[in-house]
Short mmCIF file of C-alpha atoms in Angstrom, two decimals:
data_model
loop_
_atom_site.label_atom_id
_atom_site.label_comp_id
_atom_site.label_asym_id
_atom_site.label_seq_id
_atom_site.Cartn_x
_atom_site.Cartn_y
_atom_site.Cartn_z
CA MET A 1 29.09 25.57 -38.90
CA ILE A 2 30.99 28.47 -40.72
CA LEU A 3 30.08 28.67 -44.37
CA GLN A 4 32.11 30.09 -47.23
CA PRO A 5 30.28 32.90 -49.11
CA SER A 6 27.35 31.47 -50.91
CA ALA A 7 28.61 33.05 -54.14
CA LEU A 8 31.69 30.87 -53.90
CA VAL A 9 29.70 27.73 -53.38
CA CYS A 10 27.48 28.53 -56.38
CA LEU A 11 30.49 29.32 -58.59
CA SER A 12 32.12 26.10 -57.53
CA SER A 13 29.06 24.07 -58.49
CA LEU A 14 28.58 25.98 -61.71
CA TRP A 15 32.20 25.54 -62.56
CA GLY A 16 31.81 21.82 -62.25
CA VAL A 17 28.84 21.82 -64.65
CA ILE A 18 30.68 23.97 -67.18
CA VAL A 19 33.79 21.83 -67.07
CA GLN A 20 31.71 18.77 -67.68
CA ALA A 21 29.79 20.32 -70.46
CA ALA A 22 32.99 21.59 -72.14
CA SER A 23 34.85 18.30 -71.82
CA PRO A 24 34.98 16.15 -75.04
CA ARG A 25 34.42 13.14 -72.85
CA ASN A 26 30.87 14.33 -72.35
CA LYS A 27 30.09 13.40 -75.93
CA GLN A 28 30.53 9.78 -74.92
CA LYS A 29 27.40 8.43 -73.18
CA PRO A 30 28.43 5.50 -70.98
CA SER A 31 27.31 7.35 -67.79
CA GLN A 32 23.98 8.42 -69.06
CA GLY A 33 22.33 5.31 -67.77
CA GLN A 34 24.19 5.34 -64.40
CA PHE A 35 22.90 6.64 -61.09
CA PRO A 36 24.99 7.27 -58.00
CA VAL A 37 24.40 4.77 -55.26
CA THR A 38 24.22 5.69 -51.59
CA GLN A 39 23.09 4.09 -48.27
CA ASN A 40 21.28 5.35 -45.24
CA ALA A 41 23.39 5.55 -42.06
CA THR A 42 22.92 5.66 -38.29
CA VAL A 43 25.44 7.21 -35.83
CA VAL A 44 25.47 7.87 -32.12
CA GLU A 45 25.73 11.47 -31.07
CA GLY A 46 29.37 12.36 -30.74
CA GLY A 47 30.54 9.55 -33.04
CA THR A 48 31.99 9.55 -36.55
CA ILE A 49 30.21 8.35 -39.75
CA ASN A 50 31.28 7.84 -43.39
CA LEU A 51 29.09 8.75 -46.27
CA THR A 52 29.83 6.87 -49.45
CA CYS A 53 28.60 7.58 -53.04
CA ARG A 54 29.51 5.20 -55.79
CA VAL A 55 29.10 4.98 -59.57
CA ASP A 56 29.90 1.73 -61.34
CA GLN A 57 30.61 3.26 -64.79
CA ASN A 58 31.67 6.89 -64.96
CA ASP A 59 33.28 8.86 -67.75
CA ASN A 60 35.05 11.14 -65.36
CA THR A 61 31.90 13.02 -64.43
CA SER A 62 32.18 14.92 -61.16
CA LEU A 63 30.54 13.80 -57.91
CA GLN A 64 29.33 15.96 -55.15
CA TRP A 65 28.04 15.61 -51.57
CA SER A 66 25.48 18.08 -50.07
CA ASN A 67 24.03 18.31 -46.62
CA PRO A 68 20.33 18.56 -45.66
CA ALA A 69 20.52 22.38 -46.14
CA GLN A 70 21.69 21.71 -49.68
CA GLN A 71 25.13 23.17 -48.90
CA THR A 72 27.95 21.48 -50.89
CA LEU A 73 30.30 19.67 -48.65
CA TYR A 74 32.69 18.29 -51.24
CA PHE A 75 32.86 18.58 -55.06
CA ASP A 76 35.14 15.77 -56.17
CA ASP A 77 38.19 16.32 -53.90
CA LYS A 78 37.48 19.97 -53.31
CA LYS A 79 36.12 21.00 -49.91
CA ALA A 80 33.38 23.51 -50.23
CA LEU A 81 32.13 23.95 -46.57
CA ARG A 82 34.44 25.15 -43.89
CA ASP A 83 33.71 22.68 -41.22
CA ASN A 84 36.63 20.94 -39.56
CA ARG A 85 34.51 17.98 -38.65
CA ILE A 86 33.96 17.05 -42.31
CA GLU A 87 36.96 15.39 -44.07
CA LEU A 88 37.60 13.66 -47.40
CA VAL A 89 38.21 9.93 -47.19
CA ARG A 90 38.48 9.01 -50.89
CA ALA A 91 37.75 10.77 -54.16
CA SER A 92 37.82 9.18 -57.64
CA TRP A 93 35.73 8.97 -60.74
CA HIS A 94 33.89 6.00 -59.24
CA GLU A 95 33.37 7.04 -55.66
CA LEU A 96 33.26 9.94 -53.26
CA ILE A 97 33.59 9.14 -49.52
CA ILE A 98 33.48 11.78 -46.80
CA SER A 99 33.49 11.47 -43.00
CA ILE A 100 31.77 13.55 -40.30
CA SER A 101 33.20 13.41 -36.85
CA ASP A 102 31.74 14.54 -33.53
CA VAL A 103 28.25 14.12 -35.03
CA ALA A 104 25.62 16.42 -33.53
CA LEU A 105 21.85 15.98 -33.41
CA SER A 106 21.60 18.87 -35.91
CA ASP A 107 23.51 16.76 -38.44
CA GLU A 108 20.58 14.43 -38.85
CA GLY A 109 18.73 14.60 -42.20
CA GLN A 110 18.88 13.77 -45.84
CA TYR A 111 22.20 14.08 -47.65
CA THR A 112 22.44 14.10 -51.43
CA CYS A 113 25.09 12.70 -53.74
CA SER A 114 25.00 14.33 -57.25
CA LEU A 115 26.40 13.00 -60.51
CA PHE A 116 26.93 15.90 -62.90
CA THR A 117 25.62 14.47 -66.10
CA MET A 118 23.12 16.18 -68.28
CA PRO A 119 20.67 16.19 -66.56
CA VAL A 120 22.21 15.91 -63.06
CA LYS A 121 21.43 12.60 -61.37
CA THR A 122 21.15 12.27 -57.61
CA SER A 123 20.83 9.70 -54.82
CA LYS A 124 19.67 10.34 -51.21
CA ALA A 125 21.06 9.05 -47.99
CA PHE A 126 19.34 9.68 -44.66
CA LEU A 127 21.62 10.09 -41.63
CA THR A 128 19.96 9.18 -38.27
CA VAL A 129 21.69 10.53 -35.16
CA LEU A 130 20.93 8.63 -31.90
CA GLY A 131 20.72 10.73 -28.80
CA VAL A 132 22.57 9.13 -25.85
CA PRO A 133 20.57 9.11 -22.60
CA GLU A 134 22.09 10.81 -19.64
CA ASN A 135 23.06 8.67 -16.61
CA PRO A 136 19.92 8.05 -14.60
CA HIS A 137 19.44 9.12 -11.02
CA ILE A 138 17.12 7.91 -8.35
CA THR A 139 15.25 10.35 -6.02
CA GLY A 140 12.59 10.10 -3.30
CA PHE A 141 14.36 7.83 -0.75
CA THR A 142 14.71 9.03 2.84
CA SER A 143 17.22 7.13 4.87
CA PRO A 144 16.43 5.51 7.12
CA THR A 145 12.84 4.49 6.46
CA MET A 146 10.63 2.97 9.14
CA GLU A 147 9.12 -0.48 8.54
CA GLY A 148 5.60 -0.22 7.13
CA GLU A 149 6.04 3.11 5.48
CA ILE A 150 5.46 3.58 1.77
CA ILE A 151 8.61 4.14 -0.25
CA GLN A 152 8.18 6.13 -3.43
CA LEU A 153 11.21 6.21 -5.81
CA THR A 154 11.62 8.07 -9.04
CA CYS A 155 14.19 7.33 -11.78
CA LYS A 156 14.86 9.91 -14.45
CA SER A 157 16.99 10.10 -17.58
CA SER A 158 17.15 12.80 -20.26
CA GLY A 159 18.58 13.25 -23.69
CA SER A 160 17.70 9.97 -25.35
CA LYS A 161 16.60 9.71 -28.99
CA PRO A 162 14.43 7.81 -29.48
CA ALA A 163 13.01 7.60 -25.98
CA ALA A 164 14.94 5.15 -23.74
CA ASP A 165 13.44 2.30 -21.67
CA ILE A 166 13.67 2.20 -17.86
CA ARG A 167 13.57 -1.02 -15.85
CA TRP A 168 13.60 -1.58 -12.06
CA PHE A 169 15.39 -4.32 -10.15
CA LYS A 170 15.53 -5.31 -6.43
CA ASN A 171 18.86 -7.07 -6.00
CA ASP A 172 18.82 -9.34 -9.08
CA GLN A 173 15.07 -9.66 -9.47
CA GLU A 174 13.23 -7.49 -11.95
CA ILE A 175 10.21 -5.51 -10.74
CA LYS A 176 7.60 -5.26 -13.47
CA GLY A 177 4.56 -3.16 -14.13
CA MET A 178 5.90 0.17 -13.01
CA ARG A 179 4.39 3.42 -14.23
CA LYS A 180 6.43 5.29 -16.91
CA ILE A 181 6.16 8.61 -18.70
CA LYS A 182 8.21 10.35 -21.43
CA GLU A 183 8.54 14.04 -22.22
CA GLN A 184 10.09 15.89 -25.16
CA ASP A 185 13.07 17.92 -24.30
CA ASN A 186 13.31 21.70 -25.14
CA ASN A 187 15.43 20.94 -28.25
CA GLY A 188 12.49 19.16 -29.79
CA LYS A 189 14.64 16.18 -30.71
CA THR A 190 15.43 14.16 -27.55
CA PHE A 191 13.27 12.77 -24.69
CA THR A 192 13.26 12.61 -20.90
CA VAL A 193 11.91 9.30 -19.52
CA ILE A 194 10.66 8.95 -15.91
CA SER A 195 9.63 5.77 -14.07
CA PHE A 196 8.07 5.44 -10.57
CA LEU A 197 8.48 2.60 -8.03
CA ASP A 198 6.13 2.35 -5.05
CA PHE A 199 6.39 -0.31 -2.25
CA GLN A 200 5.98 -0.81 1.48
CA GLY A 201 9.13 -0.91 3.56
CA ASP A 202 9.78 -4.34 5.08
CA ARG A 203 12.56 -5.56 7.38
CA ARG A 204 13.51 -8.18 4.79
CA ASP A 205 14.38 -5.27 2.41
CA ASP A 206 16.94 -3.79 4.72
CA GLY A 207 20.28 -3.64 2.82
CA ALA A 208 18.52 -4.55 -0.48
CA ILE A 209 19.93 -2.79 -3.63
CA ILE A 210 17.41 -1.06 -5.80
CA ARG A 211 18.61 -0.58 -9.40
CA CYS A 212 17.23 1.71 -12.07
CA ARG A 213 18.40 0.45 -15.46
CA VAL A 214 18.28 2.50 -18.73
CA ASP A 215 18.35 0.55 -21.98
CA HIS A 216 18.93 2.27 -25.38
CA GLU A 217 20.17 1.27 -28.80
CA SER A 218 22.95 3.93 -28.52
CA LEU A 219 24.57 2.17 -25.47
CA ASN A 220 25.80 -0.86 -27.37
CA SER A 221 24.23 -3.40 -25.03
CA THR A 222 25.84 -1.68 -21.97
CA PRO A 223 22.98 -0.20 -19.98
CA GLN A 224 23.30 2.75 -17.57
CA ILE A 225 22.47 1.95 -14.01
CA ALA A 226 21.64 3.96 -10.88
CA LYS A 227 21.68 2.33 -7.47
CA GLN A 228 19.98 2.96 -4.15
CA VAL A 229 20.68 0.87 -0.97
CA LEU A 230 17.68 0.55 1.29
CA GLU A 231 17.95 1.12 5.04
CA ILE A 232 14.83 -0.03 6.86
CA HIS A 233 14.51 0.42 10.68
CA TYR A 234 12.34 -2.11 12.53
CA THR A 235 11.45 -3.29 16.12
CA PRO A 236 13.54 -6.11 17.63
CA THR A 237 12.76 -9.81 17.40
CA VAL A 238 13.87 -11.87 20.42
CA ARG A 239 14.23 -15.56 21.25
CA ILE A 240 16.06 -17.37 24.16
CA LEU A 241 18.49 -20.26 23.40
CA PRO A 242 19.41 -22.53 26.41
CA SER A 243 22.80 -24.20 26.54
CA THR A 244 21.10 -27.50 27.31
CA LEU A 245 17.69 -28.93 26.73
CA LEU A 246 17.63 -30.85 29.98
CA PRO A 247 18.97 -28.64 32.86
CA GLN A 248 19.98 -30.61 36.00
CA GLU A 249 20.46 -29.60 39.52
CA GLY A 250 24.14 -28.90 40.30
CA GLN A 251 25.06 -28.14 36.70
CA PRO A 252 25.62 -24.66 35.03
CA LEU A 253 23.19 -23.20 32.55
CA ILE A 254 23.69 -20.39 29.92
CA LEU A 255 20.67 -18.61 28.47
CA THR A 256 21.43 -16.65 25.32
CA CYS A 257 19.02 -13.81 24.33
CA GLU A 258 19.20 -13.65 20.50
CA SER A 259 17.80 -10.25 19.41
CA LYS A 260 17.66 -8.78 15.91
CA GLY A 261 16.50 -5.25 15.07
CA LYS A 262 17.58 -2.07 13.48
CA PRO A 263 19.05 -0.15 15.15
CA LEU A 264 20.57 -3.18 16.98
CA PRO A 265 19.15 -3.38 20.54
CA GLU A 266 21.91 -3.15 23.08
CA PRO A 267 22.01 -4.20 25.91
CA VAL A 268 19.22 -6.61 26.83
CA LEU A 269 17.35 -6.78 30.11
CA TRP A 270 17.01 -10.09 32.04
CA THR A 271 14.33 -10.65 34.71
CA LYS A 272 12.96 -13.64 36.67
CA ASP A 273 9.28 -14.03 37.50
CA GLY A 274 8.64 -10.37 36.75
CA GLY A 275 11.47 -9.04 39.09
CA GLU A 276 15.08 -8.73 39.24
CA LEU A 277 17.49 -11.72 39.21
CA PRO A 278 17.41 -13.07 42.78
CA ASP A 279 21.02 -14.31 43.13
CA PRO A 280 23.59 -11.97 41.56
CA GLU A 281 26.44 -14.20 42.84
CA ARG A 282 25.27 -17.20 40.84
CA MET A 283 23.45 -15.31 38.09
CA THR A 284 25.67 -13.14 36.03
CA VAL A 285 24.81 -11.24 32.76
CA ASN A 286 27.41 -10.71 30.08
CA GLY A 287 26.04 -8.90 27.03
CA ARG A 288 23.23 -11.06 25.88
CA GLU A 289 24.07 -14.12 27.96
CA LEU A 290 22.68 -15.05 31.45
CA THR A 291 24.85 -17.58 33.17
CA ILE A 292 23.63 -19.53 36.22
CA SER A 293 26.81 -21.19 37.59
CA PHE A 294 25.18 -23.81 39.87
CA LEU A 295 21.49 -24.76 39.39
CA ASN A 296 19.25 -25.60 42.35
CA LYS A 297 15.50 -26.00 42.87
CA THR A 298 15.04 -22.31 43.77
CA ASP A 299 16.07 -21.38 40.24
CA ASN A 300 12.91 -22.81 38.80
CA GLY A 301 10.71 -20.10 37.21
CA THR A 302 10.08 -17.89 34.15
CA TYR A 303 13.05 -15.95 32.84
CA ARG A 304 12.35 -13.02 30.48
CA CYS A 305 14.67 -11.28 28.03
CA GLU A 306 13.63 -7.81 26.85
CA ALA A 307 15.29 -5.99 23.90
CA THR A 308 14.60 -2.27 23.05
CA ASN A 309 15.70 0.03 20.21
CA SER A 310 14.56 3.48 19.05
CA ILE A 311 11.68 1.90 17.13
CA GLY A 312 10.18 -0.29 19.80
CA GLN A 313 10.52 -3.12 22.34
CA SER A 314 10.13 -6.94 22.22
CA SER A 315 10.70 -9.77 24.66
CA ALA A 316 10.81 -13.59 24.97
CA GLU A 317 10.36 -15.95 27.93
CA TYR A 318 11.95 -19.25 28.97
CA VAL A 319 10.46 -21.52 31.75
CA LEU A 320 13.25 -23.23 33.75
CA ILE A 321 12.39 -26.63 35.23
CA ILE A 322 15.33 -28.23 36.99
CA ASN A 323 15.45 -32.11 36.98
CA ASP A 324 16.79 -34.29 39.79
CA PRO A 325 19.64 -36.32 38.34
CA ASN A 326 18.97 -39.17 40.80
CA ALA A 327 15.34 -39.47 39.60
CA LEU A 328 16.29 -39.68 35.98
CA PRO A 329 16.14 -43.16 34.51
CA GLY A 330 19.70 -44.11 33.39
CA PRO A 331 20.76 -46.72 30.91
CA VAL A 332 20.94 -49.53 33.58
CA ALA A 333 17.34 -48.83 34.78
CA THR A 334 16.20 -48.79 31.25
CA ASP A 335 17.82 -52.22 30.59
CA HIS A 336 16.31 -53.77 33.68
CA ALA A 337 12.81 -52.54 32.74
CA LEU A 338 13.23 -53.92 29.26
CA ILE A 339 14.36 -57.36 30.61
CA GLY A 340 11.49 -57.46 33.14
CA GLY A 341 9.04 -56.87 30.39
CA ILE A 342 10.46 -59.60 28.21
CA VAL A 343 10.40 -62.15 31.07
CA ALA A 344 6.74 -61.33 31.89
CA VAL A 345 5.79 -61.88 28.28
CA VAL A 346 7.61 -65.23 28.16
CA VAL A 347 5.87 -66.47 31.42
CA PHE A 348 2.46 -65.36 30.09
CA VAL A 349 2.98 -67.16 26.81
CA THR A 350 4.22 -70.39 28.62
CA LEU A 351 1.13 -70.47 30.93
CA CYS A 352 -1.26 -69.98 28.04
CA SER A 353 0.47 -72.83 26.14
CA ILE A 354 0.12 -75.29 29.08
CA ILE A 355 -3.55 -74.52 29.56
CA LEU A 356 -4.28 -74.95 25.90
CA LEU A 357 -2.30 -78.21 25.69
CA GLY A 358 -4.15 -79.70 28.79
CA ARG A 359 -7.53 -78.89 27.23
CA TYR A 360 -6.45 -80.42 23.95
CA LEU A 361 -5.32 -83.65 25.60
CA ALA A 362 -8.45 -84.04 27.74
CA ARG A 363 -10.79 -83.48 24.82
CA HIS A 364 -8.94 -86.09 22.63
CA LYS A 365 -8.92 -88.64 25.45
CA GLY A 366 -12.80 -88.47 25.76
CA THR A 367 -13.10 -88.84 22.01
CA TYR A 368 -11.01 -92.04 22.00
CA LEU A 369 -13.07 -93.77 24.77
CA THR A 370 -16.27 -92.68 23.09
CA ASN A 371 -15.20 -94.18 19.71
CA GLU A 372 -14.07 -97.38 21.27
CA ALA A 373 -17.21 -97.80 23.34
CA LYS A 374 -19.50 -97.46 20.39
CA GLY A 375 -20.91 -100.85 19.56
CA ALA A 376 -23.83 -100.04 17.39
CA ASP A 377 -25.13 -97.35 15.22
CA ASP A 378 -28.12 -96.81 17.38
CA ALA A 379 -26.16 -95.21 20.21
CA PRO A 380 -27.40 -91.61 20.22
CA ASP A 381 -24.78 -90.26 22.64
CA ALA A 382 -21.68 -91.15 24.61
CA ASP A 383 -23.62 -92.47 27.66
CA THR A 384 -25.59 -94.90 25.58
CA ALA A 385 -22.52 -96.07 23.69
CA ILE A 386 -20.71 -96.89 26.90
CA ILE A 387 -23.64 -98.85 28.31
CA ASN A 388 -24.35 -100.69 25.11
CA ALA A 389 -20.64 -101.74 24.79
CA GLU A 390 -21.01 -103.94 27.83
CA GLY A 391 -24.47 -105.18 26.87
CA SER A 392 -26.03 -104.15 30.18
CA GLN A 393 -26.48 -101.19 32.43
CA VAL A 394 -24.28 -102.70 35.22
CA ASN A 395 -21.63 -100.32 36.33
CA ALA A 396 -23.03 -97.74 33.90
CA GLU A 397 -22.60 -94.98 36.40
CA GLU A 398 -19.03 -95.95 36.98
CA LYS A 399 -18.27 -95.92 33.31
CA LYS A 400 -19.82 -92.54 32.84
CA GLU A 401 -17.72 -91.15 35.65
CA TYR A 402 -14.66 -92.59 33.96
CA PHE A 403 -15.59 -91.02 30.67
CA ILE A 404 -16.07 -87.70 32.34
#
């Protein structure tokens, strides 16, 4: 700021007092009970702010704005400080409004509005200047990182006032509980905030986006964000996918070696029973696919797919067992077996029914003869009843045989 000579400022202020004292209007006393009214204000560094001083009743008494250093900024509509950032917005007997543009941190402090009565009455307004944090940046990541290694990231942002807040995110999920520190900058007004993120590299994190987010009241709900894309290298994973679950003699078969890893393993190695493929004419390899054009019994065995990258090696095995299509039960054979089973059950049930029915009839026939033969209550059993029914024992044996 470039100031006018202090003598000029003092004369300007003194002139205002003398004018007010000499004015006949000062003999009236409506303003003696009035105080100027001001309000505290907050502005973001680099922004513009208006400072307003009002008096409800004023008998044309002058108003003046002063900065925290007690330098006069405006006396009524007269500019006293040579600073192009400070402009007059409105000047009247009831209010004095000035604006400060491109506000700096050094502009923060207590401003004074003075009403030149006798004695002079003043009102204070504190101007708070928010320091905007610098764009954050992430350090500490070495690309690529091997799976299992510890990754230590640091996010740093300077220039915030008050100190900003730092938050970490992996993709869209927040990572909480990270260590944070804040340090005061050399200007003694703003802060540098630092946060640390430690985790173990995992293949599932390959391609994940780590975000460092800085929140601060000066950013108007639009946080500043730094990004780091993770690149994790890891050993391959392998599995074999057959083109059919029931390989048959005479049919083709394709075995696909599905391998994942970073760097991507290419090409893959196929073997059979620990050695090379025995029949190159029928067994061809195209990329990750092993094709056997015409299966026969000699193809039975263990097929192995091996994938290798710069990190390591992995493999998978597939045991091939070829089925004879003539020995496989078809739909007709299945139907015949089902029908034969049903017939056997029906025959069994029929025989059981005949046997039970015969026993039932035989038992009920004996019961009828026994009841008819009973002639007295003193017959203790069936034999006696039959004998007594005839009154003698003649032909008793014959009757007993008939009963049986």
